[in-house]
mmCIF file of C-alpha atoms in Angstrom:
data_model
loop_
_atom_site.group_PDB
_atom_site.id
_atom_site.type_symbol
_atom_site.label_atom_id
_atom_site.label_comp_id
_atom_site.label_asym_id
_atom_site.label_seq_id
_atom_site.Cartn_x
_atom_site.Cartn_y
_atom_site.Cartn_z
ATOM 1 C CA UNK A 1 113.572 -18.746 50.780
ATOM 2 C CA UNK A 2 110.261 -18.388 48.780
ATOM 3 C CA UNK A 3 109.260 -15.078 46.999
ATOM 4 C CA UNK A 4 106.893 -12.475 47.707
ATOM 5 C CA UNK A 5 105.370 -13.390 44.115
ATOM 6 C CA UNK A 6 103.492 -16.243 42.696
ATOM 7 C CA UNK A 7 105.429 -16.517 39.469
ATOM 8 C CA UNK A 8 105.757 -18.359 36.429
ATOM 9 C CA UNK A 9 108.561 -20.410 36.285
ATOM 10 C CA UNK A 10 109.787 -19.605 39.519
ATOM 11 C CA UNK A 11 113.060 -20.787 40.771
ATOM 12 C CA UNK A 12 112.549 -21.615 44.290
ATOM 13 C CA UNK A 13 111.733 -25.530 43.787
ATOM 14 C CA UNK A 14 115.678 -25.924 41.019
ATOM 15 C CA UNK A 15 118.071 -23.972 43.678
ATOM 16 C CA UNK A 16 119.818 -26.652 44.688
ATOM 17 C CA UNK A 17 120.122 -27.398 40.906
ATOM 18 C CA UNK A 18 121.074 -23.882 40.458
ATOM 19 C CA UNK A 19 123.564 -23.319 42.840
ATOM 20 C CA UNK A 20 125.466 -26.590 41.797
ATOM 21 C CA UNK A 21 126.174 -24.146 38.947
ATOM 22 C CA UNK A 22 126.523 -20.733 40.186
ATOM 23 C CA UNK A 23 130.004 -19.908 41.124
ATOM 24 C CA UNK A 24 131.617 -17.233 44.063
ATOM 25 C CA UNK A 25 132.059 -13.834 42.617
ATOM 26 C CA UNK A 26 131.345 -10.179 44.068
ATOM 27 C CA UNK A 27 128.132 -9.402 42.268
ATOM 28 C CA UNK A 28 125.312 -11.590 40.189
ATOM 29 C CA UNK A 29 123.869 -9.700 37.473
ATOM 30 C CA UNK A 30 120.258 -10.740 36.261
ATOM 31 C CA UNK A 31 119.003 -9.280 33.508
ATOM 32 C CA UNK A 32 115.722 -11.054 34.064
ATOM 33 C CA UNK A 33 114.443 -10.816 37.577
ATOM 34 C CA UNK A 34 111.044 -12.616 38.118
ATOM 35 C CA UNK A 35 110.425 -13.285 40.749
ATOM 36 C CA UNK A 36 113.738 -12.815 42.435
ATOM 37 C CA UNK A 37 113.985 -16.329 43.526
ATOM 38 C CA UNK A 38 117.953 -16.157 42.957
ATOM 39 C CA UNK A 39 118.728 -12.896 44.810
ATOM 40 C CA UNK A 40 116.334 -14.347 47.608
ATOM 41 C CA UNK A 41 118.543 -18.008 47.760
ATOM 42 C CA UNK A 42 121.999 -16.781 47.194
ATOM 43 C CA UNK A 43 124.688 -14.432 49.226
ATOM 44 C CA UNK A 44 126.640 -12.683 47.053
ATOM 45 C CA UNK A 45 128.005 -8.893 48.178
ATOM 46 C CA UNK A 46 126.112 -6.922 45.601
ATOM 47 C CA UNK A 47 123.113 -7.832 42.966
ATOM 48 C CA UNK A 48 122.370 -5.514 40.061
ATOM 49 C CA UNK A 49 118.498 -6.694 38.885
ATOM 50 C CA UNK A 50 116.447 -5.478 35.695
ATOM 51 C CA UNK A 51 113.475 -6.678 34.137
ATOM 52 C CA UNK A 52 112.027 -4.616 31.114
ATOM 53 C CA UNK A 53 108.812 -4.900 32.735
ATOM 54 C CA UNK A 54 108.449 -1.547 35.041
ATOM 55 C CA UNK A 55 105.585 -2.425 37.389
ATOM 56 C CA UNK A 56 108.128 -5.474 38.723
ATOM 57 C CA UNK A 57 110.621 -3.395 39.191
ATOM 58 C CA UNK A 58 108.766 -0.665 41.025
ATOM 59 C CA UNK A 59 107.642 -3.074 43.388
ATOM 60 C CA UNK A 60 110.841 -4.109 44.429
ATOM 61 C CA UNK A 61 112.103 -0.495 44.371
ATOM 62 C CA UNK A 62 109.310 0.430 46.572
ATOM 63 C CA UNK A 63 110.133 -2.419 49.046
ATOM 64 C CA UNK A 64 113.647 -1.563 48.975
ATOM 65 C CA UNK A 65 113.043 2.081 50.010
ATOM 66 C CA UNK A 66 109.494 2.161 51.544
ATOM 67 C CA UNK A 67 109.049 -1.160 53.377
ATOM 68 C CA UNK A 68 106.738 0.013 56.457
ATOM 69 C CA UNK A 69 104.626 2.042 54.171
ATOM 70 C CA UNK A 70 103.914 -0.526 51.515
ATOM 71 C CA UNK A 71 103.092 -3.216 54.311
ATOM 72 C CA UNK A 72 100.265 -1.116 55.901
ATOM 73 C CA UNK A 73 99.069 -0.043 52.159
ATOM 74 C CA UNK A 74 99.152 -3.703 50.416
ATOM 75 C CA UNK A 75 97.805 -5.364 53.845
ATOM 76 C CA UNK A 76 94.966 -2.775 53.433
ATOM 77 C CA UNK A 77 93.953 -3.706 49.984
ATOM 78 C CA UNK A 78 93.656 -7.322 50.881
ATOM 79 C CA UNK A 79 91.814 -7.482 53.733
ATOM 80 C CA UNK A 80 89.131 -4.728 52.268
ATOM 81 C CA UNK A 81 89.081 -6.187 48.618
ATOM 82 C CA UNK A 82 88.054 -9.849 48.868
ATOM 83 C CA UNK A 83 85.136 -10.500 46.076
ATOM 84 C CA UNK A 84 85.712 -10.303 42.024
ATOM 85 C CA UNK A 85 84.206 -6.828 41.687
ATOM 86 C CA UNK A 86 86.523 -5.528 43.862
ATOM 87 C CA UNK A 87 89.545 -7.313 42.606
ATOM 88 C CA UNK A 88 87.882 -5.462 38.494
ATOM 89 C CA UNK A 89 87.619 -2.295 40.358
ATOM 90 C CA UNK A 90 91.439 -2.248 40.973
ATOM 91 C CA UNK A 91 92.817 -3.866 37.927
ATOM 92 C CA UNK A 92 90.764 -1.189 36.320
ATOM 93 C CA UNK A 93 92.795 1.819 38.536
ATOM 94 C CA UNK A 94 96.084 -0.550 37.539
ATOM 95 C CA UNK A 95 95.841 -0.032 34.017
ATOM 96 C CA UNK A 96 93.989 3.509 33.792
ATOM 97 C CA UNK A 97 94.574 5.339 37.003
ATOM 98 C CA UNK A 98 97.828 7.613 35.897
ATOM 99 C CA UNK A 99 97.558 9.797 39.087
ATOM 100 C CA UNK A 100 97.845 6.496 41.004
ATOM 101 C CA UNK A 101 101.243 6.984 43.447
ATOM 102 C CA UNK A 102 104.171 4.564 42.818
ATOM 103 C CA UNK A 103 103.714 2.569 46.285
ATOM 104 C CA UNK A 104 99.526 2.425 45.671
ATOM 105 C CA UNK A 105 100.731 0.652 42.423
ATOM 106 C CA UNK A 106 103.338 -1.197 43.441
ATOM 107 C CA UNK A 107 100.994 -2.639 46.224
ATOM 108 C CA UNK A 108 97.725 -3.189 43.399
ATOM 109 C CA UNK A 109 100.431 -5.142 41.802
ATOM 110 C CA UNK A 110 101.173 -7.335 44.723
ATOM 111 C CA UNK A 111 97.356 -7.656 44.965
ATOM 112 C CA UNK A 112 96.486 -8.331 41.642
ATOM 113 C CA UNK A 113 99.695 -11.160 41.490
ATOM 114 C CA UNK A 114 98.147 -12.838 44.430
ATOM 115 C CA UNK A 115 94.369 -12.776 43.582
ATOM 116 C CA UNK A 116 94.615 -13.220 39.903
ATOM 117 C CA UNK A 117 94.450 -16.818 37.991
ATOM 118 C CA UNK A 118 97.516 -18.385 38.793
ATOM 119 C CA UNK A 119 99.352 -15.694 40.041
ATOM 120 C CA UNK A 120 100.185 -15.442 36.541
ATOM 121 C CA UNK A 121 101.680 -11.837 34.892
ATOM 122 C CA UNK A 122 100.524 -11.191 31.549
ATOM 123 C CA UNK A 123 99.557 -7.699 29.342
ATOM 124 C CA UNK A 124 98.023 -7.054 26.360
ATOM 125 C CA UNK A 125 99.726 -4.965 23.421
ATOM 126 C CA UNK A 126 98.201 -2.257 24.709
ATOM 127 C CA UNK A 127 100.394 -2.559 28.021
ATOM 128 C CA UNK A 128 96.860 -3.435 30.533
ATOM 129 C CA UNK A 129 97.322 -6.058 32.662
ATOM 130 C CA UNK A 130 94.987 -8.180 31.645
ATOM 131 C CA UNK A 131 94.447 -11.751 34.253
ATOM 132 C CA UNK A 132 91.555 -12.835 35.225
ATOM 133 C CA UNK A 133 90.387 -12.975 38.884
ATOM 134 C CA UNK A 134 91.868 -16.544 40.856
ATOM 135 C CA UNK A 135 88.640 -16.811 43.194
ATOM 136 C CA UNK A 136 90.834 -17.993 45.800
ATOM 137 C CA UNK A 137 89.484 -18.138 48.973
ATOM 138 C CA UNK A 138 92.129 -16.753 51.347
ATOM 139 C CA UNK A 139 95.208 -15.182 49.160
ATOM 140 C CA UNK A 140 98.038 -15.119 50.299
ATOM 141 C CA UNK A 141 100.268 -12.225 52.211
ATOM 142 C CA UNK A 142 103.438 -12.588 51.783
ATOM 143 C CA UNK A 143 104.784 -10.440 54.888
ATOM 144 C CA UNK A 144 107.360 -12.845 55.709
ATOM 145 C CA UNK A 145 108.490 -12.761 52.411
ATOM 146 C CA UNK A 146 108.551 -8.873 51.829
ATOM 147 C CA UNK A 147 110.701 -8.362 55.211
ATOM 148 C CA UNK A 148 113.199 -10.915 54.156
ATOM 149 C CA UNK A 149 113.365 -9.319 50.420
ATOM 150 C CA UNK A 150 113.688 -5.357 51.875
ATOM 151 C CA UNK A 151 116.712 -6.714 54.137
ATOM 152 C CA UNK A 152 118.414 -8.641 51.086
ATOM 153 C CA UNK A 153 117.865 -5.545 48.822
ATOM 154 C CA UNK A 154 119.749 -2.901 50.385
ATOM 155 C CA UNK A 155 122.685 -5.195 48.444
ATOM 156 C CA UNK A 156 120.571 -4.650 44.761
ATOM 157 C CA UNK A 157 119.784 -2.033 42.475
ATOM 158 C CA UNK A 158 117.090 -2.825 40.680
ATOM 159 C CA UNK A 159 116.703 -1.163 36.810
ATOM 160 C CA UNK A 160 114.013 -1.127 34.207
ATOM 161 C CA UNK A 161 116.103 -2.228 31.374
ATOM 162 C CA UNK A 162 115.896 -4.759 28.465
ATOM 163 C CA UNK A 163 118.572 -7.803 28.122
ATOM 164 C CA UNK A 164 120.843 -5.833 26.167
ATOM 165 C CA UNK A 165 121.078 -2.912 28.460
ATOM 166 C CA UNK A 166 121.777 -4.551 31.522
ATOM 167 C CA UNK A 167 124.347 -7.041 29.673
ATOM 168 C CA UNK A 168 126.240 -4.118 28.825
ATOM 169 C CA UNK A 169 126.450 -2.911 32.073
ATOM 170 C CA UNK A 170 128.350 -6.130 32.968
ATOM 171 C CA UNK A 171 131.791 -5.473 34.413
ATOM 172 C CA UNK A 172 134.654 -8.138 34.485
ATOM 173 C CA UNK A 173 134.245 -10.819 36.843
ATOM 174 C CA UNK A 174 130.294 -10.458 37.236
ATOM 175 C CA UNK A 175 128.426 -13.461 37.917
ATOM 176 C CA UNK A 176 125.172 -13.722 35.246
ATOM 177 C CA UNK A 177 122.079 -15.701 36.044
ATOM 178 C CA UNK A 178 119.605 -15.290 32.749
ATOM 179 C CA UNK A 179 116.143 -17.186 33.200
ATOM 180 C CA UNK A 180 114.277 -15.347 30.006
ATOM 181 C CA UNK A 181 110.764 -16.198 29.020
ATOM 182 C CA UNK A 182 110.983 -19.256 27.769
ATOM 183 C CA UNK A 183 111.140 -20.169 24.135
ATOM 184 C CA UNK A 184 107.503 -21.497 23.014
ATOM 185 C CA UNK A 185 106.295 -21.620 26.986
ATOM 186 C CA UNK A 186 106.730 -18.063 28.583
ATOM 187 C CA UNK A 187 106.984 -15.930 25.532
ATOM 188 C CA UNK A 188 103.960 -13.426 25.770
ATOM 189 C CA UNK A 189 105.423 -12.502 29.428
ATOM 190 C CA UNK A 190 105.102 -8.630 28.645
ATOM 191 C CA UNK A 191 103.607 -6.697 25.351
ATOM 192 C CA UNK A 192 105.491 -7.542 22.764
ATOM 193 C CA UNK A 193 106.165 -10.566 23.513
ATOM 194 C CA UNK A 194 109.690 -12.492 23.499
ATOM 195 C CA UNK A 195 110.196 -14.623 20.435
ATOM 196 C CA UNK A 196 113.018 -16.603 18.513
ATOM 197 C CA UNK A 197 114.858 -13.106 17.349
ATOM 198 C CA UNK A 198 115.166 -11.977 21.169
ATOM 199 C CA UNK A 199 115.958 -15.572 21.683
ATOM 200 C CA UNK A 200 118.970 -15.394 19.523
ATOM 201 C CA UNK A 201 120.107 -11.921 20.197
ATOM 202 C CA UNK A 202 120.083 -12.868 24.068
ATOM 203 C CA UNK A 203 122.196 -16.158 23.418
ATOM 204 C CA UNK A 204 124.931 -14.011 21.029
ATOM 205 C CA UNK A 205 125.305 -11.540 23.721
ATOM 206 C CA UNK A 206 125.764 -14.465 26.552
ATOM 207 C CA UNK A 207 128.597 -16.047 24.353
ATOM 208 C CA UNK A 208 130.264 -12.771 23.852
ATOM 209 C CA UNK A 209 129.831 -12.296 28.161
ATOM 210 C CA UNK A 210 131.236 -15.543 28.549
ATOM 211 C CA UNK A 211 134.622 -14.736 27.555
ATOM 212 C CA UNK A 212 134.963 -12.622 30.655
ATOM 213 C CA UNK A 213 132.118 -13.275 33.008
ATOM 214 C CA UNK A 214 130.709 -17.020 34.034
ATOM 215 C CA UNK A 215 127.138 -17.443 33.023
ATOM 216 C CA UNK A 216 124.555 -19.722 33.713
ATOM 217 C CA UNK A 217 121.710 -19.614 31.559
ATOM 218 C CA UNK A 218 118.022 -21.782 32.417
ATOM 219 C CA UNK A 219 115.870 -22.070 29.388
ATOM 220 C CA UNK A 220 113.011 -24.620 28.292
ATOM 221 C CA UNK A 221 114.578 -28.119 26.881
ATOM 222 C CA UNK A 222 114.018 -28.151 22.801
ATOM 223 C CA UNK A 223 116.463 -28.536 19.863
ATOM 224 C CA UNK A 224 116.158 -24.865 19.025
ATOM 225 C CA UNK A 225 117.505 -23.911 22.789
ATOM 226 C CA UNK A 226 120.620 -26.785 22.973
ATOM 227 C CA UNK A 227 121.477 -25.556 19.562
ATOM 228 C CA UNK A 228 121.352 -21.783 20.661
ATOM 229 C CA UNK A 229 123.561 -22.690 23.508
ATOM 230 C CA UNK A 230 125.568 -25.415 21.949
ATOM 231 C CA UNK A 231 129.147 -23.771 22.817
ATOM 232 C CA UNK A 232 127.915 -24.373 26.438
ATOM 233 C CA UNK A 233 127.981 -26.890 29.144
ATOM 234 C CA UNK A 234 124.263 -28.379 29.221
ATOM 235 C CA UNK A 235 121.926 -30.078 32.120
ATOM 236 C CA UNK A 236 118.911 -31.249 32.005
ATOM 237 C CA UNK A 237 116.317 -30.895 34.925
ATOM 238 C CA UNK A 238 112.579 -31.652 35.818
ATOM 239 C CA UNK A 239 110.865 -29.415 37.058
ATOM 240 C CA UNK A 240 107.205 -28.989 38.260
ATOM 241 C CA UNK A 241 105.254 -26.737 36.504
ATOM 242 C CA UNK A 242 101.196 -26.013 36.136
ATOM 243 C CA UNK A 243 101.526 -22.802 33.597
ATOM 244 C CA UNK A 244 102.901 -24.180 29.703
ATOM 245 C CA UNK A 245 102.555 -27.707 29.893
ATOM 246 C CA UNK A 246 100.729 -29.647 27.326
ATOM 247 C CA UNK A 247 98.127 -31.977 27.970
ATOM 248 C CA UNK A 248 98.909 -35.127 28.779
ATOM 249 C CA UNK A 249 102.257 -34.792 30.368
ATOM 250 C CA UNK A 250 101.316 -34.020 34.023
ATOM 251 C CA UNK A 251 102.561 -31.099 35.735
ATOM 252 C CA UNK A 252 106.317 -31.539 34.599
ATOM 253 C CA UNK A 253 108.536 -30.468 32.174
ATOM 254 C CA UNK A 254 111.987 -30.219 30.955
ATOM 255 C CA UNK A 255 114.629 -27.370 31.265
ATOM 256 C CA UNK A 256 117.894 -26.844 30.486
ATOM 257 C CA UNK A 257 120.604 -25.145 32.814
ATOM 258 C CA UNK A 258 123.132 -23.920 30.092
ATOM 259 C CA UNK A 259 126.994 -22.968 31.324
ATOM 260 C CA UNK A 260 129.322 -21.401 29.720
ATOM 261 C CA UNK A 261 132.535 -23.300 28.697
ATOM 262 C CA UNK A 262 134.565 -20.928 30.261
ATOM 263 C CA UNK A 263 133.195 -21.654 33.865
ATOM 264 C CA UNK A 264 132.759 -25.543 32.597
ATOM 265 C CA UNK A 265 136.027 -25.721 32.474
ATOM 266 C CA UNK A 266 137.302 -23.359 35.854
ATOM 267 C CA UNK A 267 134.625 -25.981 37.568
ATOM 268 C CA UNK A 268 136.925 -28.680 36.193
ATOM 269 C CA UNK A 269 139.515 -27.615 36.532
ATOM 270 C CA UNK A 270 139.389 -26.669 40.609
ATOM 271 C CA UNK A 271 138.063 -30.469 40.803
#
């Protein structure tokens, strides 16, 4: 199933990857959510979703609750707001318009994701999104996409919470999928960035989780990541990618699907 948002790093093109890894349980926790790529591609009974970023998680709130509604609003802005003034005039009521209504922002968001360079999500420190216009020439509208994701998230709640929060909300037998910015690639996803300390802070709480909950952890491939996650059970994948890749290498990259040693070794030992 692909997403309702261009994303960085999405996970769409690894599921098969992914789910090799993901095990049964009653409810997949994701302290991360992106694009939602995971929720979207999987069937477990319940989903509890954050992201620290609130203007992703009001969009999926919105679809969740107000489906119809955002559909004739978001549909609305893109066929009446096709040129780069237009596309200025809304960023600009994004970031400065506080009277703007939830679902108006939640749908400028789905605009501004699908007419900005890239698709790409990035703000400065003073919280303003801050992307460029994409000059495509017919964006698309994900309908499909949203109809599929309003069914699929009357199983979620989605929260506006950092990593920690949402990790100790975890409850015994949870299922966690983390895909964090990535270390040197994704970093400056969100205002103050995500560096090395949130790095290692994330990968201390995910071995303490372990001991009670399977996790699966995706991350970009460098000594400082397989060291972080060096108790765990490590892949390697490929993976295209046009956002964070140097020049010279093409449009790939390496990754690294961490598990912990606790489910590395239930996997074995049901094989």
């Amino acid at each position: 199933m692909s997403t309702i948002l261009k994303w960085a790093g999405n996970k769409s093109r690894i599921m098969p990857e992914l789910l090799a890894h993901l095990p049964d349980g009653d409810r997949l926790v994701e302290p991360f959510a992106g694009s939602c790529a995971v929720m979207m591609n999987t069937d477990y009974r319940k989903y509890l979703v954050a992201d620290i970023n609130p203007d992703l998680i009001n969009l999926y709130r919105q679809i969740k609750e107000h489906t119809r509604p955002f559909i004739v609003v978001s549909l609305s802005l893109f066929t009446q707001n096709t040129t780069d003034e237009s596309y200025y005039r809304l960023r600009e009521a994004f970031n400065h318009n506080p009277a703007l209504p939830l679902l108006d922002r939640a749908a400028h968001f789905l605009y501004l994701n699908r007419h900005g360079y890239r698709g790409l999500c990035r703000y400065n420190r003073r919280g303003e999104f801050n992307i460029p216009f994409g000059n495509y020439s017919e964006p698309y509208f994900s309908l499909e996409e949203i109809e599929a994701f309003a069914d699929k998230a009357q199983r979620a709640t989605f929260i506006c919470a950092d990593f920690r929060e949402s990790l100790r909300m975890l409850k015994t037998g949870d299922v966690v999928y983390c895909d964090p910015p990535y270390h040197d690639t994704f970093s400056k996803y969100h205002t103050n960035g995500f560096g090395k300390d949130e790095q290692v802070a994330l990968a201390s709480m995910l071995a303490d989780a372990s001991e009670k909950n399977a996790v699966v952890v995706s991350n970009s491939d460098s000594e400082f990541t397989r060291h972080l996650y060096r108790t765990f059970n490590i892949s390697k994948v490929s993976v295209s990618r046009s956002v964070g890749v140097a020049a010279g290498e093409g449009k790939r990259a390496s990754e690294i699907i961490a598990v912990s040693a606790f489910l590395a070794a239930s996997d074995g030992a049901a094989q």
